[in-house]
C-alpha positions as protocol buffer text, in pm:
chain_id: "A"
residue {
  index: 1
  type: UNK
  ca { x: -6052 y: 6925 z: 5734 }
}
residue {
  index: 2
  type: UNK
  ca { x: -6282 y: 7100 z: 5493 }
}
residue {
  index: 3
  type: UNK
  ca { x: -6338 y: 6960 z: 5147 }
}
residue {
  index: 4
  type: UNK
  ca { x: -6436 y: 7152 z: 4839 }
}
residue {
  index: 5
  type: UNK
  ca { x: -6680 y: 7079 z: 4561 }
}
residue {
  index: 6
  type: UNK
  ca { x: -6509 y: 7131 z: 4227 }
}
residue {
  index: 7
  type: UNK
  ca { x: -6736 y: 7335 z: 4005 }
}
residue {
  index: 8
  type: UNK
  ca { x: -6720 y: 7326 z: 3627 }
}
residue {
  index: 9
  type: UNK
  ca { x: -6483 y: 7599 z: 3517 }
}
residue {
  index: 10
  type: UNK
  ca { x: -6461 y: 7530 z: 3144 }
}
residue {
  index: 11
  type: UNK
  ca { x: -6443 y: 7835 z: 2924 }
}
residue {
  index: 12
  type: UNK
  ca { x: -6720 y: 7870 z: 2662 }
}
residue {
  index: 13
  type: UNK
  ca { x: -6747 y: 7670 z: 2338 }
}
residue {
  index: 14
  type: UNK
  ca { x: -6476 y: 7419 z: 2418 }
}
residue {
  index: 15
  type: UNK
  ca { x: -6235 y: 7365 z: 2703 }
}
residue {
  index: 16
  type: UNK
  ca { x: -5887 y: 7500 z: 2663 }
}
residue {
  index: 17
  type: UNK
  ca { x: -5617 y: 7243 z: 2758 }
}
residue {
  index: 18
  type: UNK
  ca { x: -5496 y: 7472 z: 3037 }
}
residue {
  index: 19
  type: UNK
  ca { x: -5844 y: 7489 z: 3185 }
}
residue {
  index: 20
  type: UNK
  ca { x: -5876 y: 7111 z: 3175 }
}
residue {
  index: 21
  type: UNK
  ca { x: -5533 y: 7085 z: 3339 }
}
residue {
  index: 22
  type: UNK
  ca { x: -5638 y: 7319 z: 3620 }
}
residue {
  index: 23
  type: UNK
  ca { x: -5958 y: 7119 z: 3678 }
}
residue {
  index: 24
  type: UNK
  ca { x: -5752 y: 6801 z: 3707 }
}
residue {
  index: 25
  type: UNK
  ca { x: -5504 y: 6962 z: 3947 }
}
residue {
  index: 26
  type: UNK
  ca { x: -5785 y: 7095 z: 4163 }
}
residue {
  index: 27
  type: UNK
  ca { x: -5941 y: 6750 z: 4186 }
}
residue {
  index: 28
  type: UNK
  ca { x: -5605 y: 6596 z: 4280 }
}
residue {
  index: 29
  type: UNK
  ca { x: -5546 y: 6854 z: 4552 }
}
residue {
  index: 30
  type: UNK
  ca { x: -5900 y: 6811 z: 4680 }
}
residue {
  index: 31
  type: UNK
  ca { x: -5835 y: 6439 z: 4717 }
}
residue {
  index: 32
  type: UNK
  ca { x: -5488 y: 6479 z: 4873 }
}
residue {
  index: 33
  type: UNK
  ca { x: -5584 y: 6545 z: 5236 }
}
residue {
  index: 34
  type: UNK
  ca { x: -5390 y: 6242 z: 5360 }
}
residue {
  index: 35
  type: UNK
  ca { x: -5091 y: 6288 z: 5128 }
}
residue {
  index: 36
  type: UNK
  ca { x: -4747 y: 6415 z: 5227 }
}
residue {
  index: 37
  type: UNK
  ca { x: -4666 y: 6780 z: 5274 }
}
residue {
  index: 38
  type: UNK
  ca { x: -4425 y: 6755 z: 4979 }
}
residue {
  index: 39
  type: UNK
  ca { x: -4710 y: 6637 z: 4756 }
}
residue {
  index: 40
  type: UNK
  ca { x: -4937 y: 6920 z: 4867 }
}
residue {
  index: 41
  type: UNK
  ca { x: -4674 y: 7187 z: 4815 }
}
residue {
  index: 42
  type: UNK
  ca { x: -4584 y: 7050 z: 4474 }
}
residue {
  index: 43
  type: UNK
  ca { x: -4952 y: 7041 z: 4382 }
}
residue {
  index: 44
  type: UNK
  ca { x: -5002 y: 7404 z: 4482 }
}
residue {
  index: 45
  type: UNK
  ca { x: -4692 y: 7511 z: 4292 }
}
residue {
  index: 46
  type: UNK
  ca { x: -4812 y: 7341 z: 3973 }
}
residue {
  index: 47
  type: UNK
  ca { x: -5164 y: 7477 z: 4019 }
}
residue {
  index: 48
  type: UNK
  ca { x: -5050 y: 7839 z: 4048 }
}
residue {
  index: 49
  type: UNK
  ca { x: -4818 y: 7796 z: 3749 }
}
residue {
  index: 50
  type: UNK
  ca { x: -5118 y: 7685 z: 3540 }
}
residue {
  index: 51
  type: UNK
  ca { x: -5330 y: 7974 z: 3669 }
}
residue {
  index: 52
  type: UNK
  ca { x: -5057 y: 8219 z: 3571 }
}
residue {
  index: 53
  type: UNK
  ca { x: -5037 y: 8053 z: 3227 }
}
residue {
  index: 54
  type: UNK
  ca { x: -5412 y: 8085 z: 3169 }
}
residue {
  index: 55
  type: UNK
  ca { x: -5400 y: 8454 z: 3262 }
}
residue {
  index: 56
  type: UNK
  ca { x: -5159 y: 8496 z: 2971 }
}
residue {
  index: 57
  type: UNK
  ca { x: -5431 y: 8385 z: 2727 }
}
residue {
  index: 58
  type: UNK
  ca { x: -5585 y: 8666 z: 2525 }
}
residue {
  index: 59
  type: UNK
  ca { x: -5936 y: 8530 z: 2592 }
}
residue {
  index: 60
  type: UNK
  ca { x: -5883 y: 8544 z: 2969 }
}
residue {
  index: 61
  type: UNK
  ca { x: -5735 y: 8893 z: 2947 }
}
residue {
  index: 62
  type: UNK
  ca { x: -6018 y: 9026 z: 2730 }
}
residue {
  index: 63
  type: UNK
  ca { x: -6278 y: 8866 z: 2957 }
}
residue {
  index: 64
  type: UNK
  ca { x: -6141 y: 9020 z: 3276 }
}
residue {
  index: 65
  type: UNK
  ca { x: -6056 y: 9353 z: 3114 }
}
residue {
  index: 66
  type: UNK
  ca { x: -6409 y: 9392 z: 2974 }
}
residue {
  index: 67
  type: UNK
  ca { x: -6551 y: 9380 z: 3328 }
}
residue {
  index: 68
  type: UNK
  ca { x: -6251 y: 9515 z: 3517 }
}
residue {
  index: 69
  type: UNK
  ca { x: -6463 y: 9742 z: 3738 }
}
residue {
  index: 70
  type: UNK
  ca { x: -6702 y: 9464 z: 3840 }
}
residue {
  index: 71
  type: UNK
  ca { x: -6733 y: 9347 z: 4198 }
}
residue {
  index: 72
  type: UNK
  ca { x: -6635 y: 8992 z: 4099 }
}
residue {
  index: 73
  type: UNK
  ca { x: -6307 y: 9102 z: 3941 }
}
residue {
  index: 74
  type: UNK
  ca { x: -6227 y: 9309 z: 4250 }
}
residue {
  index: 75
  type: UNK
  ca { x: -6293 y: 9001 z: 4465 }
}
residue {
  index: 76
  type: UNK
  ca { x: -6057 y: 8794 z: 4250 }
}
residue {
  index: 77
  type: UNK
  ca { x: -5782 y: 9054 z: 4287 }
}
residue {
  index: 78
  type: UNK
  ca { x: -5840 y: 9079 z: 4663 }
}
residue {
  index: 79
  type: UNK
  ca { x: -5829 y: 8700 z: 4679 }
}
residue {
  index: 80
  type: UNK
  ca { x: -5487 y: 8699 z: 4514 }
}
residue {
  index: 81
  type: UNK
  ca { x: -5358 y: 8931 z: 4788 }
}
residue {
  index: 82
  type: UNK
  ca { x: -5515 y: 8712 z: 5054 }
}
residue {
  index: 83
  type: UNK
  ca { x: -5334 y: 8403 z: 4922 }
}
residue {
  index: 84
  type: UNK
  ca { x: -5008 y: 8598 z: 4911 }
}
residue {
  index: 85
  type: UNK
  ca { x: -5048 y: 8694 z: 5278 }
}
residue {
  index: 86
  type: UNK
  ca { x: -5130 y: 8337 z: 5379 }
}
residue {
  index: 87
  type: UNK
  ca { x: -4834 y: 8196 z: 5189 }
}
residue {
  index: 88
  type: UNK
  ca { x: -4601 y: 8457 z: 5341 }
}
residue {
  index: 89
  type: UNK
  ca { x: -4725 y: 8380 z: 5692 }
}
residue {
  index: 90
  type: UNK
  ca { x: -4688 y: 8006 z: 5634 }
}
residue {
  index: 91
  type: UNK
  ca { x: -4335 y: 8054 z: 5503 }
}
residue {
  index: 92
  type: UNK
  ca { x: -4245 y: 8264 z: 5808 }
}
residue {
  index: 93
  type: UNK
  ca { x: -4386 y: 8005 z: 6051 }
}
residue {
  index: 94
  type: UNK
  ca { x: -4189 y: 7727 z: 5884 }
}
residue {
  index: 95
  type: UNK
  ca { x: -3876 y: 7941 z: 5912 }
}
residue {
  index: 96
  type: UNK
  ca { x: -3942 y: 7992 z: 6285 }
}
residue {
  index: 97
  type: UNK
  ca { x: -3991 y: 7619 z: 6329 }
}
residue {
  index: 98
  type: UNK
  ca { x: -3657 y: 7549 z: 6162 }
}
residue {
  index: 99
  type: UNK
  ca { x: -3485 y: 7799 z: 6392 }
}
residue {
  index: 100
  type: UNK
  ca { x: -3639 y: 7627 z: 6697 }
}
residue {
  index: 101
  type: UNK
  ca { x: -3503 y: 7292 z: 6582 }
}
residue {
  index: 102
  type: UNK
  ca { x: -3159 y: 7433 z: 6504 }
}
residue {
  index: 103
  type: UNK
  ca { x: -3131 y: 7593 z: 6848 }
}
residue {
  index: 104
  type: UNK
  ca { x: -3233 y: 7266 z: 7011 }
}
residue {
  index: 105
  type: UNK
  ca { x: -2983 y: 7068 z: 6805 }
}
residue {
  index: 106
  type: UNK
  ca { x: -2700 y: 7304 z: 6901 }
}
residue {
  index: 107
  type: UNK
  ca { x: -2786 y: 7284 z: 7271 }
}
residue {
  index: 108
  type: UNK
  ca { x: -2801 y: 6902 z: 7260 }
}
residue {
  index: 109
  type: UNK
  ca { x: -2471 y: 6872 z: 7073 }
}
residue {
  index: 110
  type: UNK
  ca { x: -2301 y: 7087 z: 7335 }
}
residue {
  index: 111
  type: UNK
  ca { x: -2405 y: 6841 z: 7605 }
}
residue {
  index: 112
  type: UNK
  ca { x: -2295 y: 6520 z: 7426 }
}
residue {
  index: 113
  type: UNK
  ca { x: -2506 y: 6298 z: 7650 }
}
residue {
  index: 114
  type: UNK
  ca { x: -2398 y: 6159 z: 7987 }
}
residue {
  index: 115
  type: UNK
  ca { x: -2549 y: 6118 z: 8330 }
}
residue {
  index: 116
  type: UNK
  ca { x: -2703 y: 6461 z: 8372 }
}
residue {
  index: 117
  type: UNK
  ca { x: -3058 y: 6548 z: 8277 }
}
residue {
  index: 118
  type: UNK
  ca { x: -3154 y: 6733 z: 7959 }
}
residue {
  index: 119
  type: UNK
  ca { x: -3446 y: 6905 z: 8132 }
}
residue {
  index: 120
  type: UNK
  ca { x: -3325 y: 7262 z: 8073 }
}
residue {
  index: 121
  type: UNK
  ca { x: -3263 y: 7207 z: 7700 }
}
residue {
  index: 122
  type: UNK
  ca { x: -3600 y: 7040 z: 7644 }
}
residue {
  index: 123
  type: UNK
  ca { x: -3786 y: 7299 z: 7853 }
}
residue {
  index: 124
  type: UNK
  ca { x: -3628 y: 7586 z: 7659 }
}
residue {
  index: 125
  type: UNK
  ca { x: -3731 y: 7424 z: 7332 }
}
residue {
  index: 126
  type: UNK
  ca { x: -4084 y: 7362 z: 7453 }
}
residue {
  index: 127
  type: UNK
  ca { x: -4120 y: 7729 z: 7552 }
}
residue {
  index: 128
  type: UNK
  ca { x: -4020 y: 7829 z: 7199 }
}
residue {
  index: 129
  type: UNK
  ca { x: -4254 y: 7570 z: 7051 }
}
residue {
  index: 130
  type: UNK
  ca { x: -4539 y: 7695 z: 7267 }
}
residue {
  index: 131
  type: UNK
  ca { x: -4494 y: 8050 z: 7136 }
}
residue {
  index: 132
  type: UNK
  ca { x: -4474 y: 7924 z: 6781 }
}
residue {
  index: 133
  type: UNK
  ca { x: -4777 y: 7704 z: 6822 }
}
residue {
  index: 134
  type: UNK
  ca { x: -4976 y: 8003 z: 6947 }
}
residue {
  index: 135
  type: UNK
  ca { x: -4900 y: 8185 z: 6623 }
}
residue {
  index: 136
  type: UNK
  ca { x: -4981 y: 7876 z: 6415 }
}
residue {
  index: 137
  type: UNK
  ca { x: -5309 y: 7821 z: 6599 }
}
residue {
  index: 138
  type: UNK
  ca { x: -5410 y: 8182 z: 6535 }
}
residue {
  index: 139
  type: UNK
  ca { x: -5333 y: 8142 z: 6166 }
}
residue {
  index: 140
  type: UNK
  ca { x: -5528 y: 7815 z: 6149 }
}
residue {
  index: 141
  type: UNK
  ca { x: -5829 y: 7979 z: 6314 }
}
residue {
  index: 142
  type: UNK
  ca { x: -5818 y: 8257 z: 6057 }
}
residue {
  index: 143
  type: UNK
  ca { x: -5799 y: 8004 z: 5775 }
}
residue {
  index: 144
  type: UNK
  ca { x: -6096 y: 7809 z: 5910 }
}
residue {
  index: 145
  type: UNK
  ca { x: -6292 y: 8131 z: 5938 }
}
residue {
  index: 146
  type: UNK
  ca { x: -6212 y: 8220 z: 5577 }
}
residue {
  index: 147
  type: UNK
  ca { x: -6321 y: 7873 z: 5467 }
}
residue {
  index: 148
  type: UNK
  ca { x: -6652 y: 7904 z: 5651 }
}
residue {
  index: 149
  type: UNK
  ca { x: -6715 y: 8249 z: 5507 }
}
residue {
  index: 150
  type: UNK
  ca { x: -6611 y: 8151 z: 5156 }
}
residue {
  index: 151
  type: UNK
  ca { x: -6879 y: 8194 z: 4892 }
}
residue {
  index: 152
  type: UNK
  ca { x: -6840 y: 8136 z: 4522 }
}
residue {
  index: 153
  type: UNK
  ca { x: -6895 y: 8433 z: 4293 }
}
residue {
  index: 154
  type: UNK
  ca { x: -7198 y: 8418 z: 4064 }
}
residue {
  index: 155
  type: UNK
  ca { x: -7273 y: 8640 z: 3766 }
}
residue {
  index: 156
  type: UNK
  ca { x: -7584 y: 8679 z: 3553 }
}
residue {
  index: 157
  type: UNK
  ca { x: -7486 y: 8846 z: 3228 }
}
residue {
  index: 158
  type: UNK
  ca { x: -7136 y: 8743 z: 3122 }
}
residue {
  index: 159
  type: UNK
  ca { x: -7080 y: 8366 z: 3099 }
}
residue {
  index: 160
  type: UNK
  ca { x: -6714 y: 8417 z: 2998 }
}
residue {
  index: 161
  type: UNK
  ca { x: -6646 y: 8619 z: 3309 }
}
residue {
  index: 162
  type: UNK
  ca { x: -6851 y: 8382 z: 3523 }
}
residue {
  index: 163
  type: UNK
  ca { x: -6636 y: 8087 z: 3416 }
}
residue {
  index: 164
  type: UNK
  ca { x: -6314 y: 8283 z: 3462 }
}
residue {
  index: 165
  type: UNK
  ca { x: -6411 y: 8404 z: 3810 }
}
residue {
  index: 166
  type: UNK
  ca { x: -6532 y: 8054 z: 3897 }
}
residue {
  index: 167
  type: UNK
  ca { x: -6186 y: 7922 z: 3812 }
}
residue {
  index: 168
  type: UNK
  ca { x: -6009 y: 8178 z: 4031 }
}
residue {
  index: 169
  type: UNK
  ca { x: -6264 y: 8131 z: 4308 }
}
residue {
  index: 170
  type: UNK
  ca { x: -6221 y: 7755 z: 4315 }
}
residue {
  index: 171
  type: UNK
  ca { x: -5842 y: 7790 z: 4314 }
}
residue {
  index: 172
  type: UNK
  ca { x: -5865 y: 8018 z: 4616 }
}
residue {
  index: 173
  type: UNK
  ca { x: -6103 y: 7784 z: 4797 }
}
residue {
  index: 174
  type: UNK
  ca { x: -5885 y: 7476 z: 4751 }
}
residue {
  index: 175
  type: UNK
  ca { x: -5570 y: 7674 z: 4834 }
}
residue {
  index: 176
  type: UNK
  ca { x: -5710 y: 7780 z: 5171 }
}
residue {
  index: 177
  type: UNK
  ca { x: -5771 y: 7415 z: 5260 }
}
residue {
  index: 178
  type: UNK
  ca { x: -5420 y: 7317 z: 5146 }
}
residue {
  index: 179
  type: UNK
  ca { x: -5249 y: 7591 z: 5346 }
}
residue {
  index: 180
  type: UNK
  ca { x: -5444 y: 7481 z: 5652 }
}
residue {
  index: 181
  type: UNK
  ca { x: -5322 y: 7126 z: 5604 }
}
residue {
  index: 182
  type: UNK
  ca { x: -4962 y: 7237 z: 5542 }
}
residue {
  index: 183
  type: UNK
  ca { x: -4958 y: 7452 z: 5856 }
}
residue {
  index: 184
  type: UNK
  ca { x: -5098 y: 7165 z: 6061 }
}
residue {
  index: 185
  type: UNK
  ca { x: -4774 y: 6978 z: 5988 }
}
residue {
  index: 186
  type: UNK
  ca { x: -4576 y: 7203 z: 6225 }
}
residue {
  index: 187
  type: UNK
  ca { x: -4848 y: 7258 z: 6485 }
}
residue {
  index: 188
  type: UNK
  ca { x: -4839 y: 7071 z: 6815 }
}
residue {
  index: 189
  type: UNK
  ca { x: -5044 y: 6749 z: 6812 }
}
residue {
  index: 190
  type: UNK
  ca { x: -5409 y: 6715 z: 6893 }
}
residue {
  index: 191
  type: UNK
  ca { x: -5500 y: 6431 z: 7126 }
}
residue {
  index: 192
  type: UNK
  ca { x: -5857 y: 6352 z: 7023 }
}
residue {
  index: 193
  type: UNK
  ca { x: -5784 y: 6005 z: 6890 }
}
residue {
  index: 194
  type: UNK
  ca { x: -5510 y: 5912 z: 7137 }
}
residue {
  index: 195
  type: UNK
  ca { x: -5575 y: 5691 z: 7442 }
}
residue {
  index: 196
  type: UNK
  ca { x: -5578 y: 5966 z: 7704 }
}
residue {
  index: 197
  type: UNK
  ca { x: -5338 y: 6255 z: 7660 }
}
residue {
  index: 198
  type: UNK
  ca { x: -5020 y: 6362 z: 7481 }
}
residue {
  index: 199
  type: UNK
  ca { x: -4814 y: 6246 z: 7779 }
}
residue {
  index: 200
  type: UNK
  ca { x: -4904 y: 5883 z: 7711 }
}
residue {
  index: 201
  type: UNK
  ca { x: -4714 y: 5886 z: 7379 }
}
residue {
  index: 202
  type: UNK
  ca { x: -4357 y: 5891 z: 7521 }
}
residue {
  index: 203
  type: UNK
  ca { x: -4445 y: 5594 z: 7744 }
}
residue {
  index: 204
  type: UNK
  ca { x: -4574 y: 5400 z: 7446 }
}
residue {
  index: 205
  type: UNK
  ca { x: -4265 y: 5484 z: 7246 }
}
residue {
  index: 206
  type: UNK
  ca { x: -4033 y: 5400 z: 7529 }
}
residue {
  index: 207
  type: UNK
  ca { x: -4194 y: 5061 z: 7590 }
}
residue {
  index: 208
  type: UNK
  ca { x: -4210 y: 4995 z: 7213 }
}
residue {
  index: 209
  type: UNK
  ca { x: -4572 y: 4887 z: 7246 }
}
residue {
  index: 210
  type: UNK
  ca { x: -4716 y: 5123 z: 6987 }
}
residue {
  index: 211
  type: UNK
  ca { x: -5048 y: 5053 z: 6822 }
}
residue {
  index: 212
  type: UNK
  ca { x: -5090 y: 5107 z: 6449 }
}
residue {
  index: 213
  type: UNK
  ca { x: -5340 y: 5381 z: 6527 }
}
residue {
  index: 214
  type: UNK
  ca { x: -5084 y: 5581 z: 6726 }
}
residue {
  index: 215
  type: UNK
  ca { x: -4810 y: 5529 z: 6465 }
}
residue {
  index: 216
  type: UNK
  ca { x: -5035 y: 5671 z: 6196 }
}
residue {
  index: 217
  type: UNK
  ca { x: -5136 y: 5960 z: 6419 }
}
residue {
  index: 218
  type: UNK
  ca { x: -4781 y: 6084 z: 6473 }
}
residue {
  index: 219
  type: UNK
  ca { x: -4611 y: 6289 z: 6203 }
}
residue {
  index: 220
  type: UNK
  ca { x: -4239 y: 6373 z: 6201 }
}
residue {
  index: 221
  type: UNK
  ca { x: -4280 y: 6680 z: 6422 }
}
residue {
  index: 222
  type: UNK
  ca { x: -4489 y: 6493 z: 6677 }
}
residue {
  index: 223
  type: UNK
  ca { x: -4239 y: 6207 z: 6695 }
}
residue {
  index: 224
  type: UNK
  ca { x: -3960 y: 6450 z: 6778 }
}
residue {
  index: 225
  type: UNK
  ca { x: -4174 y: 6607 z: 7051 }
}
residue {
  index: 226
  type: UNK
  ca { x: -4243 y: 6263 z: 7195 }
}
residue {
  index: 227
  type: UNK
  ca { x: -3874 y: 6171 z: 7192 }
}
residue {
  index: 228
  type: UNK
  ca { x: -3793 y: 6496 z: 7370 }
}
residue {
  index: 229
  type: UNK
  ca { x: -4033 y: 6414 z: 7651 }
}
residue {
  index: 230
  type: UNK
  ca { x: -3857 y: 6079 z: 7688 }
}
residue {
  index: 231
  type: UNK
  ca { x: -3524 y: 6262 z: 7698 }
}
residue {
  index: 232
  type: UNK
  ca { x: -3650 y: 6499 z: 7966 }
}
residue {
  index: 233
  type: UNK
  ca { x: -3786 y: 6220 z: 8185 }
}
residue {
  index: 234
  type: UNK
  ca { x: -3469 y: 6006 z: 8167 }
}
residue {
  index: 235
  type: UNK
  ca { x: -3181 y: 6051 z: 8407 }
}
residue {
  index: 236
  type: UNK
  ca { x: -2937 y: 5842 z: 8207 }
}
residue {
  index: 237
  type: UNK
  ca { x: -2919 y: 5908 z: 7832 }
}
residue {
  index: 238
  type: UNK
  ca { x: -2668 y: 5701 z: 7639 }
}
residue {
  index: 239
  type: UNK
  ca { x: -2487 y: 5832 z: 7334 }
}
residue {
  index: 240
  type: UNK
  ca { x: -2679 y: 5615 z: 7087 }
}
residue {
  index: 241
  type: UNK
  ca { x: -3013 y: 5755 z: 7208 }
}
residue {
  index: 242
  type: UNK
  ca { x: -2887 y: 6108 z: 7169 }
}
residue {
  index: 243
  type: UNK
  ca { x: -2745 y: 6039 z: 6823 }
}
residue {
  index: 244
  type: UNK
  ca { x: -3077 y: 5891 z: 6713 }
}
residue {
  index: 245
  type: UNK
  ca { x: -3260 y: 6202 z: 6829 }
}
residue {
  index: 246
  type: UNK
  ca { x: -3007 y: 6431 z: 6659 }
}
residue {
  index: 247
  type: UNK
  ca { x: -3045 y: 6236 z: 6336 }
}
residue {
  index: 248
  type: UNK
  ca { x: -3421 y: 6278 z: 6359 }
}
residue {
  index: 249
  type: UNK
  ca { x: -3378 y: 6652 z: 6413 }
}
residue {
  index: 250
  type: UNK
  ca { x: -3153 y: 6679 z: 6108 }
}
residue {
  index: 251
  type: UNK
  ca { x: -3405 y: 6490 z: 5895 }
}
residue {
  index: 252
  type: UNK
  ca { x: -3690 y: 6710 z: 6013 }
}
residue {
  index: 253
  type: UNK
  ca { x: -3486 y: 7027 z: 5955 }
}
residue {
  index: 254
  type: UNK
  ca { x: -3414 y: 6910 z: 5602 }
}
residue {
  index: 255
  type: UNK
  ca { x: -3785 y: 6848 z: 5537 }
}
residue {
  index: 256
  type: UNK
  ca { x: -3877 y: 7192 z: 5667 }
}
residue {
  index: 257
  type: UNK
  ca { x: -3599 y: 7351 z: 5461 }
}
residue {
  index: 258
  type: UNK
  ca { x: -3739 y: 7186 z: 5146 }
}
residue {
  index: 259
  type: UNK
  ca { x: -4088 y: 7304 z: 5241 }
}
residue {
  index: 260
  type: UNK
  ca { x: -3954 y: 7659 z: 5281 }
}
residue {
  index: 261
  type: UNK
  ca { x: -3802 y: 7644 z: 4933 }
}
residue {
  index: 262
  type: UNK
  ca { x: -4130 y: 7520 z: 4784 }
}
residue {
  index: 263
  type: UNK
  ca { x: -4321 y: 7794 z: 4968 }
}
residue {
  index: 264
  type: UNK
  ca { x: -4081 y: 8049 z: 4823 }
}
residue {
  index: 265
  type: UNK
  ca { x: -4157 y: 7920 z: 4472 }
}
residue {
  index: 266
  type: UNK
  ca { x: -4530 y: 7927 z: 4547 }
}
residue {
  index: 267
  type: UNK
  ca { x: -4500 y: 8284 z: 4678 }
}
residue {
  index: 268
  type: UNK
  ca { x: -4326 y: 8399 z: 4360 }
}
residue {
  index: 269
  type: UNK
  ca { x: -4596 y: 8239 z: 4147 }
}
residue {
  index: 270
  type: UNK
  ca { x: -4868 y: 8406 z: 4353 }
}
residue {
  index: 271
  type: UNK
  ca { x: -4692 y: 8739 z: 4299 }
}
residue {
  index: 272
  type: UNK
  ca { x: -4700 y: 8676 z: 3923 }
}
residue {
  index: 273
  type: UNK
  ca { x: -5072 y: 8595 z: 3936 }
}
residue {
  index: 274
  type: UNK
  ca { x: -5148 y: 8913 z: 4128 }
}
residue {
  index: 275
  type: UNK
  ca { x: -4935 y: 9125 z: 3892 }
}
residue {
  index: 276
  type: UNK
  ca { x: -5110 y: 8969 z: 3592 }
}
residue {
  index: 277
  type: UNK
  ca { x: -5454 y: 9044 z: 3736 }
}
residue {
  index: 278
  type: UNK
  ca { x: -5360 y: 9403 z: 3819 }
}
residue {
  index: 279
  type: UNK
  ca { x: -5210 y: 9457 z: 3474 }
}
residue {
  index: 280
  type: UNK
  ca { x: -5524 y: 9321 z: 3306 }
}
residue {
  index: 281
  type: UNK
  ca { x: -5745 y: 9539 z: 3525 }
}
residue {
  index: 282
  type: UNK
  ca { x: -5544 y: 9853 z: 3448 }
}
residue {
  index: 283
  type: UNK
  ca { x: -5529 y: 9810 z: 3071 }
}
């Protein structure tokens, strides 16, 4: 995953507490690549709240308004729309993932276990997951492309504006990386660091001979996928196995539901940021 260099974004003369707070939050997010999805979402939510707060400052408003026709201000406003689109897409993909899990849970509960195979239920889920993963992969490719093409704005004449645009630019840069990481949570697993292929994971789980490396590699979504492959390959599923899988599905659904709620809060805060920037530009 890409990492970002945190530039100095202090406003002139002395740092405002809000600016210092944003710098600290950016550094924490930049260092949170291995943290939980809940931590990343919470970090983004707090970051955007602080950005909205700083745009309420008269100094920030005067600075942006004085150069409202400049290319750098236009880029900042376009960047706010870009983050809104990314957040909306991420929220929609999480919603689709939750629907996939709910449909699977309903189909499994209807069967209640027994001697017959669960092949049809698992296959139907995997078809839905494949379609969803295609959309996620496309979004991830777009995010990586934006990260590669990202360049920080530089100005020559107005140090106030330069610092303000630097703040917004760095926020956008870190946010792109965080959304990439958040989306990766619901994407199908990559097998680079696994022994041979994804199909080896169910065998390892089934035999209970799992290395620490593989345990670390699997997140909650991947574990469910692995358990489903076990379910598909077994001819005799007892009730306790099915109940364990259903419990895992409920837990994962709950996590995705919480992520959706956090993404909704983040979306609303991004809307406020964009409205603030447009209002400053137009007055």
